[in-house]
Amino acid sequence: KSPLAIPTTLFSLWLIVMVVYGVATGGETLKAIWDIRAMLYLVAMYLFVPQIVATKKQLHIVLGICIGSLAFKALQASIRFIGNGFTLGGFRTMAGNEEPILMVPLFALLAGYLIFGSRSSHRSVLWMLLPVFVLGFYAANRRAGYVALLICGLAFVILLTPTVRAKALKILVPLTLIFAVYLAVFWNSPSAQFAQAVKSAIVTDPHTMRRDDYLSGLARDQENYNLAMTLRRAPFGLGFGKKHDFAINNWGVFLLRGYITHNQVFWLLVKSGPIGFFLFLFFLNSVLFHGAVIFSKLRDPYLMAVCASCIIVVIDQVIAAYVDMGLTRFRSMAYLGFLLGLFPAIQRADRETSRVGQGLT
């Protein structure tokens, strides 16, 4: 069973409470369900996975399925990118919005295998597939993915022990310098999409930004302003299924405009109120702390790599929620719940390894 039943139950119940409140005060039932559907997937997967993944072998199998599924999506994006002559061909992306976010924990998993010294077959598979994942990640061309990769990389280094961290920094420092040179050279080059993505996250001058990046950032700023005005009117929560206030008419059109926004950390505060927002943070921080405690006790290199990846995914998805609708994308939330649900399996596998004295390492 889940070791975190209290924060999980409280967060889930409050989502239902705010659906009832939202619909009762003028919201639409279907829109309310759409609002919370992905977050309920998160909870469901978090509770369900520990019931079916009980051994190290089973852990190995489900991770293999995860790697294979994402490799297929990365291959699709890579083929489209290559077919367009290694360009985006006028498109903004060659993959789904959430797919680069989903790939970040796999980069962390491979880094864990290499740094901790695991000889798992997954290490060899990920190493062989790395060009496909890198090209697919690049072809996805999402600023959220780039930001998540950079911040999660920093978080991964912090997670390491001082001795291992010193070794990792010997590699990361030269790479950082190379990256800085890359940014300096391609800062004003429209064809260098990675450099332009980083630039658009730092510089907001419309005269120096690509038009699409500027308009995308403008829409987010306008949404945030509308959310702020809504929170002033409804400080205890708007409720799900209702549109936020339009103090200004923000740029951009999509099907659920007004019901959901790009910054869904702020959006959740407005929709569920301070109680719901606290319970969301209580749930995530409880899971994160639980995973960190497990990680600190592990000695098996394979399990250490898997556990580190499961910790990184929390940071990864919070970044996605902050910049790119991460809380309402059902694949992202199901994926997050799946990886968080592996913590009990990692604990059981660690006990199993301690008893047997050997495993898939």
Coordinates of C-alpha atoms in Angstrom, one line a residue:
K1 CA 0.0 0.0 0.0
S2 CA 1.0 3.6 -0.4
P3 CA 3.1 4.9 2.5
L4 CA 1.7 8.4 1.9
A5 CA -2.1 7.8 2.2
I6 CA -2.8 10.9 4.2
P7 CA -1.4 13.6 1.8
T8 CA -2.7 11.6 -1.2
T9 CA -6.2 11.3 0.2
L10 CA -6.5 14.9 1.3
F11 CA -5.3 16.3 -2.1
S12 CA -7.7 14.0 -4.0
L13 CA -10.7 14.9 -1.8
W14 CA -10.1 18.6 -2.1
L15 CA -10.0 18.3 -5.9
I16 CA -13.5 16.8 -5.7
V17 CA -14.7 19.4 -3.3
M18 CA -13.6 22.2 -5.6
V19 CA -15.3 20.5 -8.6
V20 CA -18.6 20.4 -6.6
Y21 CA -18.1 24.0 -5.6
G22 CA -17.2 25.1 -9.1
V23 CA -20.2 23.4 -10.8
A24 CA -22.6 24.6 -8.0
T25 CA -21.5 28.2 -8.6
G26 CA -22.0 28.3 -12.3
G27 CA -19.2 26.1 -13.7
E28 CA -19.6 23.4 -16.4
T29 CA -19.4 19.8 -15.3
L30 CA -17.5 18.6 -18.4
K31 CA -15.0 21.4 -18.1
A32 CA -14.5 20.7 -14.4
I33 CA -13.8 17.0 -15.1
W34 CA -11.3 18.1 -17.8
D35 CA -9.6 20.4 -15.3
I36 CA -8.9 17.7 -12.8
R37 CA -8.7 14.5 -15.0
A38 CA -4.9 14.5 -15.4
M39 CA -4.3 15.1 -11.7
L40 CA -6.6 12.2 -10.8
Y41 CA -4.6 10.0 -13.2
L42 CA -1.5 11.1 -11.2
V43 CA -3.1 9.9 -7.9
A44 CA -4.5 6.7 -9.5
M45 CA -1.2 5.7 -11.0
Y46 CA 0.7 6.5 -7.7
L47 CA -1.7 4.2 -5.8
F48 CA -1.9 1.5 -8.5
V49 CA 1.7 0.9 -9.4
P50 CA 2.9 -0.3 -6.0
Q51 CA 0.2 -3.0 -6.1
I52 CA 1.6 -4.6 -9.3
V53 CA 5.3 -3.9 -9.2
A54 CA 6.7 -5.9 -6.2
T55 CA 10.1 -7.3 -7.3
K56 CA 13.3 -6.1 -8.9
K57 CA 12.5 -8.1 -12.0
Q58 CA 9.1 -6.5 -12.4
L59 CA 10.7 -3.1 -11.8
H60 CA 13.2 -3.9 -14.6
I61 CA 10.3 -4.9 -16.9
V62 CA 8.1 -1.9 -16.5
L63 CA 11.1 0.5 -16.9
G64 CA 12.0 -1.4 -20.1
I65 CA 8.4 -0.8 -21.4
C66 CA 8.8 2.9 -20.5
I67 CA 12.1 3.2 -22.3
G68 CA 10.8 1.4 -25.4
S69 CA 7.6 3.6 -25.6
L70 CA 9.5 6.9 -25.3
A71 CA 12.2 5.6 -27.8
F72 CA 9.3 5.1 -30.3
K73 CA 8.1 8.7 -29.8
A74 CA 11.7 10.0 -30.1
L75 CA 12.2 8.0 -33.3
Q76 CA 9.0 9.5 -34.8
A77 CA 10.2 13.0 -34.1
S78 CA 13.7 12.2 -35.4
I79 CA 12.4 10.7 -38.7
R80 CA 10.2 13.8 -39.3
F81 CA 13.2 16.1 -38.6
I82 CA 15.5 14.1 -40.9
G83 CA 12.8 14.0 -43.6
N84 CA 12.7 17.8 -43.5
G85 CA 16.4 18.0 -44.1
F86 CA 17.4 18.4 -40.5
T87 CA 15.1 21.4 -40.1
L88 CA 11.7 22.0 -38.7
G89 CA 10.4 22.7 -42.1
G90 CA 8.4 25.7 -41.0
F91 CA 6.8 23.9 -38.1
R92 CA 7.3 24.8 -34.5
T93 CA 7.8 21.2 -33.3
M94 CA 8.1 17.7 -34.6
A95 CA 6.6 16.1 -31.4
G96 CA 3.9 16.4 -28.8
N97 CA 4.4 19.3 -26.3
E98 CA 5.0 17.0 -23.4
E99 CA 7.3 14.5 -25.0
P100 CA 10.6 16.3 -24.3
I101 CA 9.5 16.6 -20.7
L102 CA 8.9 12.8 -20.6
M103 CA 12.4 12.2 -21.9
V104 CA 14.3 14.1 -19.2
P105 CA 14.0 11.4 -16.5
L106 CA 15.5 8.9 -19.0
F107 CA 18.5 11.2 -19.5
A108 CA 18.8 11.2 -15.7
L109 CA 18.4 7.4 -15.6
L110 CA 21.3 6.9 -18.1
A111 CA 23.5 9.4 -16.1
G112 CA 22.7 7.4 -13.0
Y113 CA 23.7 4.1 -14.6
L114 CA 27.0 5.7 -15.7
I115 CA 27.8 7.6 -12.5
F116 CA 26.8 4.9 -10.0
G117 CA 28.4 2.1 -12.0
S118 CA 25.3 -0.1 -12.8
R119 CA 25.8 -2.8 -15.5
S120 CA 22.0 -3.1 -16.2
S121 CA 21.0 -4.1 -19.7
H122 CA 19.0 -0.8 -19.7
R123 CA 22.3 1.1 -19.6
S124 CA 23.4 -0.5 -22.9
V125 CA 20.0 0.1 -24.4
L126 CA 19.8 3.7 -23.4
W127 CA 23.4 4.3 -24.5
M128 CA 22.6 2.9 -28.0
L129 CA 19.4 4.9 -28.2
L130 CA 20.9 8.1 -26.9
P131 CA 21.3 9.7 -30.4
V132 CA 17.7 9.0 -31.1
F133 CA 16.6 10.6 -27.8
V134 CA 18.9 13.6 -28.3
L135 CA 17.6 14.2 -31.9
G136 CA 14.0 13.6 -30.9
F137 CA 14.4 16.0 -27.9
Y138 CA 15.9 18.6 -30.2
A139 CA 13.2 18.1 -32.9
A140 CA 10.5 18.6 -30.2
N141 CA 11.8 22.2 -29.8
R142 CA 10.1 23.1 -26.5
R143 CA 11.5 25.8 -24.3
A144 CA 10.0 23.9 -21.3
G145 CA 12.0 20.9 -22.2
Y146 CA 15.2 22.8 -22.4
V147 CA 14.6 24.6 -19.1
A148 CA 13.6 21.3 -17.4
L149 CA 16.7 19.5 -18.7
L150 CA 19.1 22.2 -17.4
I151 CA 17.4 22.5 -14.0
C152 CA 17.0 18.8 -13.6
G153 CA 20.7 18.4 -14.5
L154 CA 21.6 20.7 -11.7
A155 CA 19.3 18.9 -9.3
F156 CA 20.8 15.6 -10.2
V157 CA 24.3 16.9 -9.3
I158 CA 23.1 18.2 -6.0
L159 CA 21.6 14.7 -5.3
L160 CA 25.0 13.1 -5.5
T161 CA 27.3 12.4 -2.6
P162 CA 30.2 14.9 -2.3
T163 CA 32.8 12.4 -3.7
V164 CA 30.7 11.5 -6.7
R165 CA 29.7 15.1 -7.2
A166 CA 33.3 16.2 -7.5
K167 CA 33.9 13.6 -10.2
A168 CA 30.7 14.7 -12.0
L169 CA 31.8 18.3 -11.9
K170 CA 35.0 17.5 -13.7
I171 CA 32.8 16.6 -16.6
L172 CA 30.1 19.2 -16.2
V173 CA 32.3 22.3 -15.8
P174 CA 34.0 21.9 -19.3
L175 CA 30.5 21.1 -20.8
T176 CA 29.2 24.3 -19.2
L177 CA 32.0 26.3 -20.7
I178 CA 31.3 24.8 -24.1
F179 CA 27.6 25.6 -23.7
A180 CA 28.5 29.2 -22.8
V181 CA 30.6 29.5 -26.0
Y182 CA 27.8 28.1 -28.0
L183 CA 25.3 30.6 -26.7
A184 CA 27.8 33.5 -27.3
V185 CA 28.3 32.4 -30.9
F186 CA 24.7 31.6 -31.8
W187 CA 22.9 34.2 -29.6
N188 CA 21.5 36.1 -32.6
S189 CA 21.2 33.2 -35.0
P190 CA 17.6 32.3 -35.8
S191 CA 18.6 28.8 -37.1
A192 CA 20.1 27.8 -33.7
Q193 CA 16.8 26.8 -32.0
F194 CA 18.4 25.7 -28.7
A195 CA 20.2 29.1 -28.3
Q196 CA 17.1 31.0 -29.3
A197 CA 15.0 29.0 -26.7
V198 CA 17.4 29.9 -24.0
K199 CA 17.5 33.6 -25.2
S200 CA 13.7 33.8 -25.2
A201 CA 13.6 32.7 -21.6
I202 CA 16.0 35.5 -20.6
V203 CA 15.4 38.4 -23.0
T204 CA 11.9 39.8 -23.5
D205 CA 12.7 42.6 -25.9
P206 CA 10.3 42.1 -28.9
H207 CA 12.9 43.7 -31.3
T208 CA 15.4 40.9 -30.6
M209 CA 13.2 37.9 -30.1
R210 CA 11.6 35.6 -32.7
R211 CA 8.0 36.6 -33.2
D212 CA 6.5 33.2 -32.1
D213 CA 8.6 33.2 -28.9
Y214 CA 7.6 36.8 -28.1
L215 CA 3.8 36.1 -28.7
S216 CA 4.0 32.9 -26.7
G217 CA 5.6 34.8 -23.7
L218 CA 3.1 37.6 -24.1
A219 CA 0.2 35.2 -23.9
R220 CA 1.6 33.7 -20.7
D221 CA 2.1 37.2 -19.1
Q222 CA -1.5 38.1 -20.0
E223 CA -2.8 34.9 -18.6
N224 CA -0.9 35.4 -15.3
Y225 CA -2.4 38.9 -15.0
N226 CA -5.9 37.6 -15.5
L227 CA -5.3 34.9 -13.0
A228 CA -4.0 37.5 -10.5
M229 CA -7.2 39.6 -11.0
T230 CA -9.3 36.5 -10.5
L231 CA -7.5 35.6 -7.3
R232 CA -8.2 39.0 -5.9
R233 CA -11.9 38.5 -6.5
A234 CA -12.0 34.9 -5.3
P235 CA -9.2 34.5 -2.8
F236 CA -10.5 31.2 -1.4
G237 CA -10.6 29.5 -4.9
L238 CA -12.6 29.9 -8.0
G239 CA -13.6 26.3 -8.4
F240 CA -13.1 23.9 -11.3
G241 CA -15.2 24.2 -14.5
K242 CA -15.2 28.0 -14.5
K243 CA -13.3 30.5 -16.6
H244 CA -10.9 32.9 -15.0
D245 CA -11.7 36.6 -15.3
F246 CA -10.6 38.4 -18.4
A247 CA -9.3 41.7 -17.0
I248 CA -7.5 42.0 -20.4
N249 CA -8.1 40.0 -23.6
N250 CA -5.0 37.8 -23.8
W251 CA -3.4 36.8 -27.1
G252 CA -3.9 33.3 -28.5
V253 CA -6.9 31.0 -29.1
F254 CA -7.3 27.4 -28.1
L255 CA -10.3 25.2 -27.2
L256 CA -10.1 25.6 -23.4
R257 CA -9.0 29.2 -23.3
G258 CA -10.1 30.8 -20.0
Y259 CA -10.5 27.4 -18.4
I260 CA -6.9 26.4 -18.3
T261 CA -3.7 28.4 -18.6
H262 CA 0.0 27.7 -19.4
N263 CA 1.2 28.6 -15.8
Q264 CA -0.7 25.8 -14.0
V265 CA 1.1 26.3 -10.7
F266 CA -0.6 29.7 -10.5
W267 CA -3.7 28.2 -12.1
L268 CA -4.1 25.6 -9.5
L269 CA -3.8 28.2 -6.7
V270 CA -6.6 30.2 -8.4
K271 CA -8.9 27.2 -9.1
S272 CA -8.4 25.2 -5.8
G273 CA -7.6 28.1 -3.5
P274 CA -4.9 28.2 -0.8
I275 CA -6.1 25.0 0.8
G276 CA -5.9 23.0 -2.4
F277 CA -2.5 24.6 -3.3
F278 CA -1.1 23.7 0.1
L279 CA -2.4 20.1 -0.2
F280 CA -0.8 19.8 -3.7
L281 CA 2.5 20.9 -2.3
F282 CA 2.1 18.7 0.7
F283 CA 1.6 15.7 -1.5
L284 CA 4.5 16.4 -3.8
N285 CA 6.9 17.4 -1.1
S286 CA 5.9 14.3 1.0
V287 CA 6.6 12.0 -2.0
L288 CA 9.9 13.9 -2.8
F289 CA 11.1 13.6 0.8
H290 CA 10.1 9.9 0.9
G291 CA 12.1 9.3 -2.3
A292 CA 15.1 11.1 -1.0
V293 CA 15.1 9.1 2.3
I294 CA 15.0 5.9 0.2
F295 CA 17.8 7.1 -2.0
S296 CA 20.0 7.9 0.9
K297 CA 19.8 4.3 2.2
L298 CA 20.4 2.5 -1.2
R299 CA 23.7 0.8 -2.1
D300 CA 22.7 -1.1 -5.2
P301 CA 23.9 1.0 -8.3
Y302 CA 20.9 0.0 -10.4
L303 CA 18.3 1.0 -7.7
M304 CA 20.2 4.2 -7.0
A305 CA 19.9 5.2 -10.7
V306 CA 16.2 4.4 -10.8
C307 CA 15.5 6.2 -7.6
A308 CA 17.4 9.3 -8.7
S309 CA 15.4 9.4 -11.9
C310 CA 12.1 9.1 -9.9
I311 CA 13.1 12.0 -7.7
I312 CA 14.1 14.1 -10.8
V313 CA 10.7 13.6 -12.4
V314 CA 9.0 15.6 -9.6
I315 CA 11.2 18.7 -10.5
D316 CA 10.8 18.0 -14.2
Q317 CA 7.0 18.0 -14.0
V318 CA 6.7 21.0 -11.7
I319 CA 8.7 23.0 -14.3
A320 CA 6.4 21.7 -17.0
A321 CA 3.4 22.8 -14.9
Y322 CA 4.9 26.2 -14.4
V323 CA 5.5 27.0 -18.1
D324 CA 3.4 24.6 -20.3
M325 CA 0.1 23.2 -18.9
G326 CA 1.8 20.3 -17.2
L327 CA -1.0 19.6 -14.7
T328 CA -3.7 19.0 -17.3
R329 CA -1.7 16.9 -19.8
F330 CA -2.9 13.4 -18.9
R331 CA 0.2 11.6 -20.3
S332 CA 2.5 13.8 -18.2
M333 CA 0.5 13.2 -15.0
A334 CA 0.1 9.4 -15.6
Y335 CA 3.9 9.2 -16.2
L336 CA 4.6 11.2 -13.0
G337 CA 2.3 8.9 -11.0
F338 CA 3.9 5.8 -12.5
L339 CA 7.5 6.8 -11.6
L340 CA 6.5 8.0 -8.1
G341 CA 4.7 4.7 -7.6
L342 CA 8.0 2.9 -8.1
F343 CA 9.4 4.1 -4.7
P344 CA 7.8 1.2 -2.7
A345 CA 9.0 -1.2 -5.4
I346 CA 12.5 0.2 -5.0
Q347 CA 12.3 -0.3 -1.3
R348 CA 11.2 -3.9 -1.7
A349 CA 13.8 -4.6 -4.3
D350 CA 16.5 -3.2 -2.0
R351 CA 15.4 -5.6 0.7
E352 CA 15.3 -8.4 -1.8
T353 CA 18.9 -7.6 -3.0
S354 CA 20.1 -7.4 0.6
R355 CA 18.7 -10.9 1.3
V356 CA 19.9 -12.6 -1.9
G357 CA 23.2 -10.7 -2.2
Q358 CA 22.9 -10.2 -6.0
G359 CA 20.5 -8.7 -8.6
L360 CA 20.2 -6.9 -11.9
T361 CA 23.1 -4.6 -11.3

